[in-house]
Coordinates of C-alpha atoms and ligand atoms in Angstrom, one line a residue:
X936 CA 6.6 -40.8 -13.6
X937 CA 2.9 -42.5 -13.3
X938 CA 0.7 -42.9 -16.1
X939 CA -1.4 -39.1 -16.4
X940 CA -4.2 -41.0 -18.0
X941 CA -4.8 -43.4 -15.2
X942 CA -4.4 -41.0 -12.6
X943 CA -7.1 -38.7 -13.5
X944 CA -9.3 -41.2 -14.2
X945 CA -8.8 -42.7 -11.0
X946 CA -8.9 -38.9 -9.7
X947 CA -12.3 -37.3 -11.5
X948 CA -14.6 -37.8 -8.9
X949 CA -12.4 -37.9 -6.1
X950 CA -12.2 -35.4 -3.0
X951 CA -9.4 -33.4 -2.5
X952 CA -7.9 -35.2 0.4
X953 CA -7.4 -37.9 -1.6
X954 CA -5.3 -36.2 -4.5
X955 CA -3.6 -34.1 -1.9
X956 CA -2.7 -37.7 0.1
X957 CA -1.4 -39.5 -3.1
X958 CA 0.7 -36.1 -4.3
X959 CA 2.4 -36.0 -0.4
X960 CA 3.2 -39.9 -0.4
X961 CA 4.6 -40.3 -3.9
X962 CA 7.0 -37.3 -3.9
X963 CA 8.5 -37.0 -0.3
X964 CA 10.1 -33.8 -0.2
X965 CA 9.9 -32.9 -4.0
X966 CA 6.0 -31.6 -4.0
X967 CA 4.9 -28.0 -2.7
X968 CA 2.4 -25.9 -3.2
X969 CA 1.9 -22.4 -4.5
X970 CA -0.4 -19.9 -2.4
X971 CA -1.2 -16.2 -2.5
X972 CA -3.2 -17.3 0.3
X973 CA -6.8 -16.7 -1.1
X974 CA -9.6 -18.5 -0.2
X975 CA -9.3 -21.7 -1.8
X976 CA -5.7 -22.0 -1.4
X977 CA -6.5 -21.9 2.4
X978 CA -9.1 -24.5 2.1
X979 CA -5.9 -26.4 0.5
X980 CA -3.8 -25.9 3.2
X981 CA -6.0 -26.8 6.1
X982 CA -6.6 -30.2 4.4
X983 CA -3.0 -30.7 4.0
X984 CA -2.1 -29.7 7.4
X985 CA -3.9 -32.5 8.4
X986 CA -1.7 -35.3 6.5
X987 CA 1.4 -33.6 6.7
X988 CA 2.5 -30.5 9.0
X989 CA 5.5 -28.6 7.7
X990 CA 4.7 -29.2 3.9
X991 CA 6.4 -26.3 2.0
X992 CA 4.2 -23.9 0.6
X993 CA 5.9 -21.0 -1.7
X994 CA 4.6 -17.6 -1.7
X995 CA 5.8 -15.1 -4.5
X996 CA 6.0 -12.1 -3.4
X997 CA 6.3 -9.5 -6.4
X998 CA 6.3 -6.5 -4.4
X999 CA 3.0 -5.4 -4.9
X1000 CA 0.9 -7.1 -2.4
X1001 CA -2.0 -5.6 -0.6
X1002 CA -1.4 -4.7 2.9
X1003 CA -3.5 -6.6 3.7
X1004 CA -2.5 -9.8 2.1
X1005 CA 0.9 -9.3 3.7
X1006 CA -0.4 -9.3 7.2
X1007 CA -2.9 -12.2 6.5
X1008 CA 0.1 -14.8 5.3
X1009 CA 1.9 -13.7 8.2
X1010 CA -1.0 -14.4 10.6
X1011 CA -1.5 -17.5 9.2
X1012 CA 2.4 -18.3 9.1
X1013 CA 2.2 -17.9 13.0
X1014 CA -0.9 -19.2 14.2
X1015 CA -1.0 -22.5 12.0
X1016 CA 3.0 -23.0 11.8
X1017 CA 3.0 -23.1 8.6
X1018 CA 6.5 -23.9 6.6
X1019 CA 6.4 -21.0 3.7
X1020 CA 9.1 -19.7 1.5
X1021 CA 8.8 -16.4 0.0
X1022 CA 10.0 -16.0 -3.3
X1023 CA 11.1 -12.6 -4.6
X1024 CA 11.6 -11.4 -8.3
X1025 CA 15.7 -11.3 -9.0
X1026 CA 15.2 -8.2 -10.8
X1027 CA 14.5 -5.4 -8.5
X1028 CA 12.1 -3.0 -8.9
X1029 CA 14.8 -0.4 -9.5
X1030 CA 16.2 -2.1 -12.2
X1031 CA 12.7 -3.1 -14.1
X1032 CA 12.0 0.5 -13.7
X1033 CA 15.5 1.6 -15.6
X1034 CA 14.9 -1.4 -18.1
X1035 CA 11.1 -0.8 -18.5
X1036 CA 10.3 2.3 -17.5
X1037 CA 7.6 3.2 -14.9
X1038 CA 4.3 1.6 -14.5
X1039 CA 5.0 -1.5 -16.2
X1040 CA 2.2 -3.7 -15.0
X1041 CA 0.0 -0.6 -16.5
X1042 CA 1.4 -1.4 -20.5
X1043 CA 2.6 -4.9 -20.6
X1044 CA 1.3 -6.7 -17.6
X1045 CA 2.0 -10.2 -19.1
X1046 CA 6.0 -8.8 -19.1
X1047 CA 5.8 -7.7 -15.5
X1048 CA 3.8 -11.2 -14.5
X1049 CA 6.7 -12.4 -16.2
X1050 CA 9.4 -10.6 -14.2
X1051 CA 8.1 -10.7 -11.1
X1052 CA 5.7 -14.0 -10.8
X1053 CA 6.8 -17.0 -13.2
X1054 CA 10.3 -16.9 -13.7
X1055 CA 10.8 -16.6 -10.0
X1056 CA 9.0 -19.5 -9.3
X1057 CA 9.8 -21.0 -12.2
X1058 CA 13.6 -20.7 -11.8
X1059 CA 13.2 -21.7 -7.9
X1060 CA 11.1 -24.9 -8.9
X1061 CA 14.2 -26.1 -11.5
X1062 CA 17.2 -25.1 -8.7
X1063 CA 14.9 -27.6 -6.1
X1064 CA 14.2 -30.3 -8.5
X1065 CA 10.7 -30.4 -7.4
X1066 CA 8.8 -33.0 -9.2
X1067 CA 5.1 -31.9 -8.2
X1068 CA 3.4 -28.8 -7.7
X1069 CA 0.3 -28.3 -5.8
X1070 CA -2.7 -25.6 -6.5
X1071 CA -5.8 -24.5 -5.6
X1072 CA -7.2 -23.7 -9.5
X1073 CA -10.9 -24.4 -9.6
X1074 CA -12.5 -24.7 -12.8
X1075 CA -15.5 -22.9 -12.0
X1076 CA -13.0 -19.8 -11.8
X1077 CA -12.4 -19.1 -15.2
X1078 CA -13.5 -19.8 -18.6
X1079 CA -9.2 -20.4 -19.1
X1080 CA -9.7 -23.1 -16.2
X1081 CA -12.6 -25.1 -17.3
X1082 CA -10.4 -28.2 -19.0
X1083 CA -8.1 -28.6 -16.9
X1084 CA -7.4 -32.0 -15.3
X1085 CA -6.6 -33.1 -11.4
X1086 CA -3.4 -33.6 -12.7
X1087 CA -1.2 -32.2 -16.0
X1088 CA 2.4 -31.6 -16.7
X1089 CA 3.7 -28.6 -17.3
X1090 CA 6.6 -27.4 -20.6
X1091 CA 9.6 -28.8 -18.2
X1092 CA 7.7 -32.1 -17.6
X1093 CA 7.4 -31.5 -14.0
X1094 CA 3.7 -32.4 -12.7
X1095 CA 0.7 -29.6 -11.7
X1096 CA -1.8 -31.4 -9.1
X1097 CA -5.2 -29.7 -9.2
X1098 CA -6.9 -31.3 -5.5
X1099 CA -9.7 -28.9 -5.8
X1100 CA -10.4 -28.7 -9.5
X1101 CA -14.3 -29.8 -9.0
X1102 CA -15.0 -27.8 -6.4
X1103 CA -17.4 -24.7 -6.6
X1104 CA -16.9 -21.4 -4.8
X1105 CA -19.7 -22.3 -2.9
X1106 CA -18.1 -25.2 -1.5
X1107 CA -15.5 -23.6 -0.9
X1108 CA -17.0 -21.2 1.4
X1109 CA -18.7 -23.6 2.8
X1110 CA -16.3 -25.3 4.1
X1111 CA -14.4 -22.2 5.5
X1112 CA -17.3 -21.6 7.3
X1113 CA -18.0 -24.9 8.4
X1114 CA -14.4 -24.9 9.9
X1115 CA -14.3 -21.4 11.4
X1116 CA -11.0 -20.4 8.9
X1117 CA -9.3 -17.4 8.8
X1118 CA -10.2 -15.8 5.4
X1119 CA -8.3 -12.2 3.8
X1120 CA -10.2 -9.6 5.0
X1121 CA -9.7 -8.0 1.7
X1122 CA -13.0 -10.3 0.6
X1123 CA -15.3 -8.1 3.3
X1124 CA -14.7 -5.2 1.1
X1125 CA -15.9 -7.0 -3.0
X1126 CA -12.9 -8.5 -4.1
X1127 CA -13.6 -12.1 -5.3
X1128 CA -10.0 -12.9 -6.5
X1129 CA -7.2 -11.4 -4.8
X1130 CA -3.9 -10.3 -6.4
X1131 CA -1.7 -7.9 -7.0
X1132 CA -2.7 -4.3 -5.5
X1133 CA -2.9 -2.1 -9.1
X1134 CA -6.7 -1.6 -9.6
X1135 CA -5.6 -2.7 -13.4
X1136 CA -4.6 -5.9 -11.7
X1137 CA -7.0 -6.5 -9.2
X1138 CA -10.6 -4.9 -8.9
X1139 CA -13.7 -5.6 -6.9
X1140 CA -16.0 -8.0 -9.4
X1141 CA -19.6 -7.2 -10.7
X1142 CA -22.0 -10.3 -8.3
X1143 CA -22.5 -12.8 -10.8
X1144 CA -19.4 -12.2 -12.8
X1145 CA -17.1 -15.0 -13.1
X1146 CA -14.5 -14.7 -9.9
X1147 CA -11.4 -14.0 -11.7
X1148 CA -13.3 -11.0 -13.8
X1149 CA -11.7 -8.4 -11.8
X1150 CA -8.4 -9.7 -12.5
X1151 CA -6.4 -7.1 -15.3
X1152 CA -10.0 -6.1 -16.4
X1153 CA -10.5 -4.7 -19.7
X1154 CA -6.8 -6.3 -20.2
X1155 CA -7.8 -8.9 -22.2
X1156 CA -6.0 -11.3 -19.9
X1157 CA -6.6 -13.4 -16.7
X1158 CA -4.2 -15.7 -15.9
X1159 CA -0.5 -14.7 -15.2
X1160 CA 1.2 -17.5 -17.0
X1161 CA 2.0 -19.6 -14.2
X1162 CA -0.7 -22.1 -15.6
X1163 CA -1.1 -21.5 -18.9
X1164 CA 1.3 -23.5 -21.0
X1165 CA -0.4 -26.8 -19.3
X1166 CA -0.4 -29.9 -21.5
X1167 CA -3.5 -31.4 -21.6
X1168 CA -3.6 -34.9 -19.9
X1169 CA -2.0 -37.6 -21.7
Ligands
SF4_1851 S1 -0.5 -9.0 -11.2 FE1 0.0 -6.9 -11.9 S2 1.5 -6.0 -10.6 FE2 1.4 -8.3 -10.2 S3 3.0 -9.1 -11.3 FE3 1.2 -9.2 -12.6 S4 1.1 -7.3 -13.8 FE4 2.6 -7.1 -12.2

């Protein structure tokens, strides 16, 4: 396992072709990257697409997708052959519904994150023996993102890469519309972060709120657990 330290010294400034180059060569087939296919994460993948072309990209699916979102990945899937493997919750929504009762992401949404987001990933992840993950987290997102670093293990030891940690949401758009990429129409209408379709869980955000503001609003949460539990670089 290489030295965290070094490697995000070595990584602070650097662009996100570079991380994403050094994650693809030092795990050969034990590195993928997680993508709900929102702006950034597409940003991610058209960089990657250019070292590496069936690089497996993992896309939970808990069942409450927009429309939308749903026809977007499988645009994209199509038209830039992309090698994605959808992960579903093992619990079905019957069963949560017996166990929980209805409307679950309504009274404990961290429980149905739970049951529907991170232990399917998580759980998929261990089965695979993957050694790396990739995302698109941005610090400029969220005040819960601002100290991460390009690169942090998570509570199983297993590494988090962060390629596009410096990058602003400007830039990011930029670049989308520097290369012409297809973007979820879903932003046309006011949403700046795009999850699941409950309005408690995803809502258009105020302009000049942070982007992840219209995530589980009045909640008190924004973050699904998938990247909390991050140990800081070491
Ligand atoms: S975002 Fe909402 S609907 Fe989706 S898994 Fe989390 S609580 Fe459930």
């Amino acid at each position: 396992m290489p030295e965290i330290q070094k490697l995000n010294e070595q990584f602070a400034a650097a662009e996100p072709e570079e991380i994403l180059g050094w994650a693809v060569r030092s795990f050969p087939y034990q590195t993928a990257m997680t993508s709900s296919f929102q702006a950034s994460g597409i940003v991610l993948i058209h960089m990657l697409r250019k070292i590496t072309l069936d690089f497996p990209i993992f896309f939970i699916d808990t069942g409450y997708h927009f429309p939308e979102t749903l026809e977007f990945k499988t645009r994209l899937i199509r038209e830039w052959k992309l090698n994605v493997l959808t992960i579903v919750p093992e619990m079905g929504k019957s069963e949560q519904l017996r166990l929980h009762g209805p409307h679950l992401f309504e009274r404990d949404p961290d429980l149905c994150c739970l049951i529907n987001k991170v232990d399917p990933l998580l759980t998929l992840q261990r089965e695979l023996g993957l050694k790396g993950w990739i995302s698109a987290l941005r610090r400029d997102q969220a005040e819960t993102r601002r100290n991460l670093r390009p690169v942090m293990k998570d509570e199983y030891g297993n590494l988090r890469i962060h390629p596009l940690l410096t990058w602003t949401r400007e830039r990011v758009w930029a670049y989308i519309e520097k290369h012409r990429l297809p973007t979820n129409p879903l932003y046309d209408q006011g949403y700046a972060s795009i999850g699941c379709f409950p309005t408690c869980c995803t809502a258009k955000s105020e302009p000049g709120s942070d982007e992840r503001s219209g995530r589980w609003a009045g909640k008190g949460k924004v973050e699904c657990e998938l990247h909390s539990r991050l140990k800081s670089e070491k």
